[in-house]
Tab-separated table of C-alpha atoms in Angstrom:
chain	number	residue	atom	x	y	z
Q	1	UNK	CA	118.493	204.671	185.915
Q	2	UNK	CA	121.605	204.884	188.049
Q	3	UNK	CA	122.114	208.167	189.839
Q	4	UNK	CA	125.241	210.232	190.198
Q	5	UNK	CA	127.927	208.090	191.779
Q	6	UNK	CA	130.843	209.399	193.772
Q	7	UNK	CA	133.773	207.621	195.326
Q	8	UNK	CA	135.268	207.233	197.680
Q	9	UNK	CA	132.516	208.066	200.115
Q	10	UNK	CA	135.084	209.066	202.691
Q	11	UNK	CA	138.791	209.821	202.458
Q	12	UNK	CA	141.185	210.583	205.283
Q	13	UNK	CA	144.669	211.800	204.331
Q	14	UNK	CA	147.469	213.774	205.859
Q	15	UNK	CA	148.318	217.337	204.987
Q	16	UNK	CA	150.595	217.450	201.965
Q	17	UNK	CA	149.313	214.252	200.403
Q	18	UNK	CA	147.358	213.943	197.176
Q	19	UNK	CA	143.761	212.799	196.854
Q	20	UNK	CA	141.636	212.157	193.789
Q	21	UNK	CA	137.861	212.156	193.931
Q	22	UNK	CA	135.791	210.592	191.196
Q	23	UNK	CA	132.312	211.329	189.904
Q	24	UNK	CA	130.238	209.295	187.483
Q	25	UNK	CA	127.300	211.366	186.235
Q	26	UNK	CA	123.977	210.020	185.091
Q	27	UNK	CA	124.411	208.448	181.678
Q	28	UNK	CA	123.759	210.937	178.907
Q	29	UNK	CA	124.202	214.004	181.098
Q	30	UNK	CA	126.560	216.394	179.352
Q	31	UNK	CA	126.664	218.851	182.243
Q	32	UNK	CA	128.704	217.980	185.292
Q	33	UNK	CA	129.276	220.180	188.318
Q	34	UNK	CA	131.478	220.061	191.390
Q	35	UNK	CA	130.549	221.747	194.679
Q	36	UNK	CA	131.882	221.563	198.213
Q	37	UNK	CA	130.614	222.239	201.700
Q	38	UNK	CA	133.231	223.253	204.199
Q	39	UNK	CA	132.644	223.010	207.959
Q	40	UNK	CA	128.843	223.091	207.828
Q	41	UNK	CA	128.763	226.292	205.826
Q	42	UNK	CA	126.954	226.849	202.553
Q	43	UNK	CA	127.560	224.568	199.606
Q	44	UNK	CA	129.783	226.414	197.154
Q	45	UNK	CA	130.171	225.933	193.427
Q	46	UNK	CA	133.584	224.859	192.163
Q	47	UNK	CA	133.217	224.281	188.433
Q	48	UNK	CA	131.002	223.221	185.537
Q	49	UNK	CA	131.846	220.915	182.642
Q	50	UNK	CA	129.922	220.662	179.415
Q	51	UNK	CA	131.052	217.342	178.022
Q	52	UNK	CA	134.841	217.496	178.346
Q	53	UNK	CA	135.124	221.291	178.332
Q	54	UNK	CA	135.306	223.509	181.394
Q	55	UNK	CA	132.429	225.919	181.019
Q	56	UNK	CA	132.953	227.769	184.277
Q	57	UNK	CA	135.730	227.214	186.794
Q	58	UNK	CA	135.284	230.435	188.698
Q	59	UNK	CA	134.770	228.640	192.002
Q	60	UNK	CA	138.026	226.697	192.058
Q	61	UNK	CA	139.823	227.953	195.166
Q	62	UNK	CA	143.429	227.754	193.943
Q	63	UNK	CA	145.801	225.866	191.693
Q	64	UNK	CA	146.073	222.935	194.099
Q	65	UNK	CA	142.757	221.778	192.672
Q	66	UNK	CA	142.617	220.146	189.240
Q	67	UNK	CA	139.434	218.858	187.660
Q	68	UNK	CA	139.310	216.756	184.534
Q	69	UNK	CA	136.640	215.093	182.451
Q	70	UNK	CA	138.423	213.179	179.743
Q	71	UNK	CA	136.056	211.825	177.123
Q	72	UNK	CA	133.163	213.719	178.588
Q	73	UNK	CA	132.042	210.891	180.857
Q	74	UNK	CA	133.321	210.604	184.423
Q	75	UNK	CA	135.212	213.395	186.135
Q	76	UNK	CA	138.019	213.519	188.657
Q	77	UNK	CA	138.939	216.226	191.116
Q	78	UNK	CA	142.501	216.095	192.373
Q	79	UNK	CA	143.798	218.010	195.344
Q	80	UNK	CA	147.590	218.269	195.452
Q	81	UNK	CA	148.966	218.952	197.976
Q	82	UNK	CA	146.048	218.803	200.392
Q	83	UNK	CA	145.792	221.453	203.123
Q	84	UNK	CA	143.772	221.409	206.342
Q	85	UNK	CA	141.237	223.894	204.985
Q	86	UNK	CA	140.356	221.525	202.143
Q	87	UNK	CA	138.420	219.315	204.565
Q	88	UNK	CA	134.725	219.130	203.776
Q	89	UNK	CA	132.157	217.328	201.685
Q	90	UNK	CA	132.621	217.415	197.926
Q	91	UNK	CA	129.468	216.994	195.870
Q	92	UNK	CA	129.142	216.209	192.217
Q	93	UNK	CA	125.995	216.916	190.227
Q	94	UNK	CA	124.874	216.401	186.658
Q	95	UNK	CA	122.110	217.513	184.341
Q	96	UNK	CA	121.143	216.697	180.786
Q	97	UNK	CA	120.689	220.318	179.813
Q	98	UNK	CA	122.289	223.216	181.660
Q	99	UNK	CA	118.938	224.823	182.453
Q	100	UNK	CA	117.518	221.705	184.096
Q	101	UNK	CA	117.672	220.867	187.824
Q	102	UNK	CA	120.873	219.172	188.831
Q	103	UNK	CA	121.017	215.655	190.270
Q	104	UNK	CA	123.479	215.276	193.113
Q	105	UNK	CA	125.606	212.392	194.284
Q	106	UNK	CA	125.997	211.398	197.927
Q	107	UNK	CA	129.236	213.336	198.234
Q	108	UNK	CA	132.766	212.480	199.298
Q	109	UNK	CA	133.713	213.460	202.827
Q	110	UNK	CA	137.354	214.554	202.765
Q	111	UNK	CA	139.243	214.826	206.030
Q	112	UNK	CA	142.733	216.310	206.069
Q	113	UNK	CA	144.764	215.577	209.212
R	1	UNK	CA	126.632	239.496	194.461
R	2	UNK	CA	123.817	236.983	194.535
R	3	UNK	CA	123.190	235.268	197.849
R	4	UNK	CA	120.748	233.138	199.821
R	5	UNK	CA	120.016	233.510	203.521
R	6	UNK	CA	118.332	230.748	205.502
R	7	UNK	CA	117.184	230.669	209.083
R	8	UNK	CA	119.693	229.048	211.364
R	9	UNK	CA	118.930	225.681	212.830
R	10	UNK	CA	118.567	223.284	214.244
R	11	UNK	CA	114.803	223.320	214.198
R	12	UNK	CA	113.225	220.759	216.518
R	13	UNK	CA	109.524	219.967	216.189
R	14	UNK	CA	107.121	217.369	217.419
R	15	UNK	CA	105.450	215.089	214.925
R	16	UNK	CA	102.427	216.686	213.206
R	17	UNK	CA	103.642	220.211	213.959
R	18	UNK	CA	103.635	222.950	211.323
R	19	UNK	CA	106.967	223.698	209.698
R	20	UNK	CA	108.313	226.914	208.272
R	21	UNK	CA	111.914	227.351	207.180
R	22	UNK	CA	112.638	230.890	206.065
R	23	UNK	CA	114.666	231.663	202.971
R	24	UNK	CA	115.364	235.060	201.444
R	25	UNK	CA	117.561	235.896	198.518
R	26	UNK	CA	119.469	238.708	196.886
R	27	UNK	CA	119.765	238.553	193.135
R	28	UNK	CA	119.427	240.579	189.976
R	29	UNK	CA	116.131	240.056	188.213
R	30	UNK	CA	114.161	236.888	188.823
R	31	UNK	CA	116.321	233.871	189.485
R	32	UNK	CA	115.033	230.302	189.628
R	33	UNK	CA	114.567	229.104	193.204
R	34	UNK	CA	114.943	225.627	194.677
R	35	UNK	CA	114.712	223.645	197.871
R	36	UNK	CA	116.984	220.618	198.195
R	37	UNK	CA	116.901	218.106	201.042
R	38	UNK	CA	119.681	215.923	202.406
R	39	UNK	CA	118.549	212.941	204.452
R	40	UNK	CA	121.088	211.364	206.827
R	41	UNK	CA	123.790	209.510	204.919
R	42	UNK	CA	122.450	210.531	201.536
R	43	UNK	CA	123.088	213.151	198.872
R	44	UNK	CA	121.064	216.195	197.975
R	45	UNK	CA	117.655	215.607	196.447
R	46	UNK	CA	115.561	218.191	194.698
R	47	UNK	CA	112.462	218.797	196.807
R	48	UNK	CA	110.732	221.528	194.821
R	49	UNK	CA	111.380	224.487	192.591
R	50	UNK	CA	109.844	227.685	191.205
R	51	UNK	CA	111.035	229.524	188.154
R	52	UNK	CA	109.002	232.726	188.160
R	53	UNK	CA	107.314	235.117	190.539
R	54	UNK	CA	104.170	233.833	192.306
R	55	UNK	CA	104.909	230.245	191.278
R	56	UNK	CA	104.279	227.680	193.999
R	57	UNK	CA	106.457	224.609	194.114
R	58	UNK	CA	105.146	221.568	195.958
R	59	UNK	CA	106.214	217.999	196.666
R	60	UNK	CA	105.692	215.429	199.438
R	61	UNK	CA	103.461	217.833	201.354
R	62	UNK	CA	106.028	220.627	201.257
R	63	UNK	CA	105.265	223.951	199.580
R	64	UNK	CA	107.119	227.173	198.819
R	65	UNK	CA	105.920	230.266	196.990
R	66	UNK	CA	108.194	232.574	195.001
R	67	UNK	CA	107.559	236.044	196.458
R	68	UNK	CA	109.342	238.744	194.506
R	69	UNK	CA	108.011	241.564	196.716
R	70	UNK	CA	109.757	240.114	199.745
R	71	UNK	CA	112.471	238.206	197.805
R	72	UNK	CA	111.531	235.102	199.744
R	73	UNK	CA	110.931	231.393	199.162
R	74	UNK	CA	109.907	230.027	202.550
R	75	UNK	CA	109.436	226.278	202.895
R	76	UNK	CA	106.284	225.065	204.672
R	77	UNK	CA	104.654	221.794	205.603
R	78	UNK	CA	101.428	221.446	207.481
R	79	UNK	CA	102.244	218.300	209.455
R	80	UNK	CA	105.802	217.013	209.738
R	81	UNK	CA	106.791	213.409	210.266
R	82	UNK	CA	109.833	211.847	211.868
R	83	UNK	CA	110.945	210.838	208.378
R	84	UNK	CA	111.223	214.532	207.429
R	85	UNK	CA	114.252	214.899	209.681
R	86	UNK	CA	116.998	216.127	207.357
R	87	UNK	CA	118.985	219.183	206.312
R	88	UNK	CA	117.132	221.537	203.981
R	89	UNK	CA	118.973	223.830	201.560
R	90	UNK	CA	117.500	226.816	199.766
R	91	UNK	CA	119.220	227.670	196.484
R	92	UNK	CA	118.972	229.873	193.434
R	93	UNK	CA	120.309	229.927	189.919
R	94	UNK	CA	120.901	233.516	188.810
R	95	UNK	CA	119.908	234.960	185.474
R	96	UNK	CA	123.491	235.709	184.572
R	97	UNK	CA	123.685	232.853	182.078
R	98	UNK	CA	125.676	230.577	184.337
R	99	UNK	CA	124.081	227.508	185.838
R	100	UNK	CA	125.794	227.264	189.166
R	101	UNK	CA	123.619	226.999	192.231
R	102	UNK	CA	124.033	229.512	195.007
R	103	UNK	CA	123.069	227.780	198.237
R	104	UNK	CA	122.129	228.886	201.693
R	105	UNK	CA	123.867	227.395	204.711
R	106	UNK	CA	121.240	224.711	205.249
R	107	UNK	CA	118.750	224.231	208.091
R	108	UNK	CA	118.732	221.035	210.080
R	109	UNK	CA	115.268	219.790	210.997
R	110	UNK	CA	114.715	217.225	213.734
R	111	UNK	CA	111.246	215.821	214.221
R	112	UNK	CA	110.498	214.010	217.469
R	113	UNK	CA	107.921	211.252	217.778
Protein backbone atom coordinates (compact mmCIF):
# COMPACT_ATOMS: atom_id res chain seq x y z
CA UNK A 1 0.00 0.00 0.00
CA UNK A 2 1.38 3.38 -0.98
CA UNK A 3 1.85 5.81 1.87
CA UNK A 4 0.97 9.47 2.06
CA UNK A 5 2.70 11.28 -0.77
CA UNK A 6 3.62 14.93 -0.76
CA UNK A 7 5.16 17.10 -3.42
CA UNK A 8 7.22 18.92 -4.02
CA UNK A 9 9.66 17.73 -1.41
CA UNK A 10 11.28 21.14 -1.36
CA UNK A 11 10.19 24.52 -2.68
CA UNK A 12 12.15 27.75 -2.68
CA UNK A 13 10.27 30.92 -3.66
CA UNK A 14 10.55 34.63 -3.13
CA UNK A 15 8.41 36.64 -0.79
CA UNK A 16 5.18 37.66 -2.49
CA UNK A 17 5.03 34.69 -4.82
CA UNK A 18 2.47 31.90 -4.75
CA UNK A 19 3.16 28.26 -3.92
CA UNK A 20 0.89 25.23 -4.00
CA UNK A 21 1.66 22.10 -2.04
CA UNK A 22 0.00 18.82 -2.85
CA UNK A 23 -0.86 15.81 -0.72
CA UNK A 24 -2.07 12.41 -1.85
CA UNK A 25 -3.43 10.46 1.12
CA UNK A 26 -3.48 6.71 1.47
CA UNK A 27 -6.19 5.32 -0.78
CA UNK A 28 -9.48 5.00 1.05
CA UNK A 29 -8.56 7.41 3.83
CA UNK A 30 -11.38 9.90 4.25
CA UNK A 31 -9.54 11.98 6.84
CA UNK A 32 -6.77 14.26 5.71
CA UNK A 33 -4.80 16.66 7.88
CA UNK A 34 -2.28 19.42 7.29
CA UNK A 35 0.36 20.41 9.86
CA UNK A 36 3.47 22.55 9.76
CA UNK A 37 6.69 22.87 11.70
CA UNK A 38 8.22 26.30 11.72
CA UNK A 39 11.89 26.88 12.60
CA UNK A 40 12.38 23.67 14.59
CA UNK A 41 9.46 24.39 16.88
CA UNK A 42 6.55 22.09 17.59
CA UNK A 43 4.48 20.67 14.77
CA UNK A 44 1.21 22.59 14.65
CA UNK A 45 -2.14 21.54 13.27
CA UNK A 46 -3.53 23.55 10.36
CA UNK A 47 -6.73 21.82 9.29
CA UNK A 48 -8.68 18.58 8.94
CA UNK A 49 -10.74 17.37 5.99
CA UNK A 50 -13.32 14.63 6.09
CA UNK A 51 -13.68 13.69 2.46
CA UNK A 52 -14.07 17.04 0.71
CA UNK A 53 -15.41 18.95 3.72
CA UNK A 54 -13.35 21.04 6.11
CA UNK A 55 -14.02 19.56 9.51
CA UNK A 56 -11.71 21.83 11.47
CA UNK A 57 -9.66 24.71 10.10
CA UNK A 58 -8.90 26.35 13.41
CA UNK A 59 -5.15 26.16 12.87
CA UNK A 60 -4.99 28.06 9.59
CA UNK A 61 -2.83 31.10 10.36
CA UNK A 62 -4.51 33.66 8.09
CA UNK A 63 -6.36 34.13 4.83
CA UNK A 64 -3.19 33.81 2.76
CA UNK A 65 -3.56 30.07 3.20
CA UNK A 66 -6.17 28.16 1.19
CA UNK A 67 -6.67 24.42 1.43
CA UNK A 68 -8.84 22.41 -0.91
CA UNK A 69 -9.76 18.78 -1.36
CA UNK A 70 -11.93 18.59 -4.43
CA UNK A 71 -13.50 15.19 -4.89
CA UNK A 72 -12.30 14.04 -1.53
CA UNK A 73 -9.05 12.56 -2.83
CA UNK A 74 -5.87 14.63 -2.98
CA UNK A 75 -5.54 17.98 -1.27
CA UNK A 76 -3.71 21.19 -2.08
CA UNK A 77 -2.50 23.92 0.21
CA UNK A 78 -1.89 27.26 -1.47
CA UNK A 79 0.00 30.12 0.08
CA UNK A 80 -0.62 33.46 -1.63
CA UNK A 81 1.26 35.71 -1.24
CA UNK A 82 4.04 33.94 0.64
CA UNK A 83 5.72 35.74 3.55
CA UNK A 84 9.06 35.03 5.22
CA UNK A 85 7.39 33.57 8.31
CA UNK A 86 5.70 30.90 6.19
CA UNK A 87 9.01 29.05 5.85
CA UNK A 88 8.97 25.61 7.43
CA UNK A 89 8.07 22.00 6.81
CA UNK A 90 4.47 21.26 5.86
CA UNK A 91 3.24 17.78 6.70
CA UNK A 92 0.17 16.01 5.45
CA UNK A 93 -1.38 13.06 7.24
CA UNK A 94 -4.33 10.77 6.65
CA UNK A 95 -6.38 8.21 8.51
CA UNK A 96 -9.24 5.93 7.58
CA UNK A 97 -11.28 6.84 10.63
CA UNK A 98 -10.81 10.04 12.60
CA UNK A 99 -10.05 8.17 15.83
CA UNK A 100 -7.24 6.12 14.30
CA UNK A 101 -3.53 7.04 14.30
CA UNK A 102 -2.57 9.30 11.46
CA UNK A 103 -0.08 8.32 8.76
CA UNK A 104 2.27 11.12 7.77
CA UNK A 105 3.97 12.00 4.52
CA UNK A 106 7.61 13.03 4.25
CA UNK A 107 6.70 16.71 4.27
CA UNK A 108 7.38 19.63 1.97
CA UNK A 109 10.16 21.96 3.03
CA UNK A 110 9.12 25.49 2.06
CA UNK A 111 11.74 28.22 2.00
CA UNK A 112 10.69 31.82 1.45
CA UNK A 113 13.51 34.19 0.46
CA UNK B 1 -5.15 24.86 26.60
CA UNK B 2 -3.76 21.41 25.96
CA UNK B 3 -0.01 21.16 25.55
CA UNK B 4 2.95 18.78 25.44
CA UNK B 5 6.37 19.49 26.90
CA UNK B 6 9.42 17.47 25.88
CA UNK B 7 12.96 17.59 27.15
CA UNK B 8 15.19 19.70 24.99
CA UNK B 9 17.81 18.03 22.88
CA UNK B 10 19.99 17.11 21.37
CA UNK B 11 20.57 13.95 23.32
CA UNK B 12 23.84 12.21 22.48
CA UNK B 13 24.43 8.65 23.65
CA UNK B 14 26.84 5.87 22.98
CA UNK B 15 25.58 2.68 21.42
CA UNK B 16 23.96 0.30 23.94
CA UNK B 17 23.27 3.11 26.41
CA UNK B 18 19.90 3.49 28.14
CA UNK B 19 17.59 6.11 26.72
CA UNK B 20 14.96 8.22 28.41
CA UNK B 21 13.19 11.10 26.69
CA UNK B 22 10.85 12.92 29.04
CA UNK B 23 7.38 14.00 27.99
CA UNK B 24 4.71 15.61 30.14
CA UNK B 25 1.35 16.91 29.10
CA UNK B 26 -1.43 19.25 30.12
CA UNK B 27 -4.90 18.25 29.06
CA UNK B 28 -8.46 17.88 30.26
CA UNK B 29 -9.36 14.32 31.15
CA UNK B 30 -7.40 11.46 29.65
CA UNK B 31 -6.14 12.15 26.17
CA UNK B 32 -4.59 9.54 23.89
CA UNK B 33 -0.79 9.74 23.88
CA UNK B 34 1.68 8.98 21.10
CA UNK B 35 5.34 8.91 20.23
CA UNK B 36 6.28 9.59 16.61
CA UNK B 37 9.77 9.31 15.16
CA UNK B 38 11.30 11.11 12.20
CA UNK B 39 14.39 9.48 10.72
CA UNK B 40 16.70 11.67 8.60
CA UNK B 41 15.10 12.53 5.28
CA UNK B 42 11.84 10.79 6.11
CA UNK B 43 8.39 11.65 7.40
CA UNK B 44 6.87 11.01 10.79
CA UNK B 45 6.23 7.40 11.73
CA UNK B 46 4.09 6.23 14.59
CA UNK B 47 6.36 4.55 17.13
CA UNK B 48 3.90 3.68 19.87
CA UNK B 49 0.73 4.83 21.54
CA UNK B 50 -1.37 4.51 24.70
CA UNK B 51 -5.02 5.37 24.98
CA UNK B 52 -5.75 5.07 28.70
CA UNK B 53 -4.06 5.45 32.05
CA UNK B 54 -1.47 2.79 32.96
CA UNK B 55 -1.34 1.51 29.38
CA UNK B 56 2.15 0.70 28.14
CA UNK B 57 2.92 1.22 24.49
CA UNK B 58 5.87 -0.65 23.01
CA UNK B 59 7.55 -1.10 19.64
CA UNK B 60 11.07 -1.81 18.35
CA UNK B 61 12.41 -2.03 21.89
CA UNK B 62 10.95 1.33 22.88
CA UNK B 63 8.41 1.63 25.69
CA UNK B 64 6.31 4.37 27.26
CA UNK B 65 3.78 4.16 30.07
CA UNK B 66 0.78 6.47 30.41
CA UNK B 67 1.07 7.91 33.93
CA UNK B 68 -1.95 10.00 34.85
CA UNK B 69 -0.62 10.81 38.35
CA UNK B 70 2.38 12.58 36.87
CA UNK B 71 0.77 13.42 33.49
CA UNK B 72 3.76 11.87 31.79
CA UNK B 73 4.57 9.55 28.89
CA UNK B 74 8.34 9.14 28.99
CA UNK B 75 10.00 7.20 26.18
CA UNK B 76 12.58 4.57 27.16
CA UNK B 77 14.82 2.05 25.47
CA UNK B 78 17.22 -0.23 27.22
CA UNK B 79 19.97 -0.32 24.60
CA UNK B 80 20.07 2.20 21.76
CA UNK B 81 21.60 1.61 18.36
CA UNK B 82 23.10 3.98 15.83
CA UNK B 83 20.02 3.38 13.70
CA UNK B 84 17.85 4.95 16.43
CA UNK B 85 19.30 8.36 15.65
CA UNK B 86 16.27 10.49 14.78
CA UNK B 87 13.95 13.18 16.08
CA UNK B 88 11.31 11.93 18.51
CA UNK B 89 7.98 13.73 18.97
CA UNK B 90 5.56 13.25 21.83
CA UNK B 91 1.95 14.05 20.98
CA UNK B 92 -1.58 13.86 22.30
CA UNK B 93 -5.08 13.91 20.93
CA UNK B 94 -7.41 15.64 23.38
CA UNK B 95 -10.82 14.40 24.40
CA UNK B 96 -12.51 17.46 22.99
CA UNK B 97 -13.90 15.59 20.00
CA UNK B 98 -11.37 16.97 17.55
CA UNK B 99 -8.68 14.74 16.13
CA UNK B 100 -5.80 17.11 15.74
CA UNK B 101 -2.51 16.12 17.27
CA UNK B 102 -0.85 18.45 19.73
CA UNK B 103 2.89 17.88 19.46
CA UNK B 104 5.88 18.66 21.58
CA UNK B 105 8.88 20.41 20.08
CA UNK B 106 10.72 17.18 19.31
CA UNK B 107 13.94 15.76 20.78
CA UNK B 108 16.86 14.96 18.54
CA UNK B 109 18.71 11.78 19.47
CA UNK B 110 22.20 11.04 18.19
CA UNK B 111 23.71 7.66 18.91
CA UNK B 112 27.45 7.24 18.46
CA UNK B 113 29.10 3.96 17.55
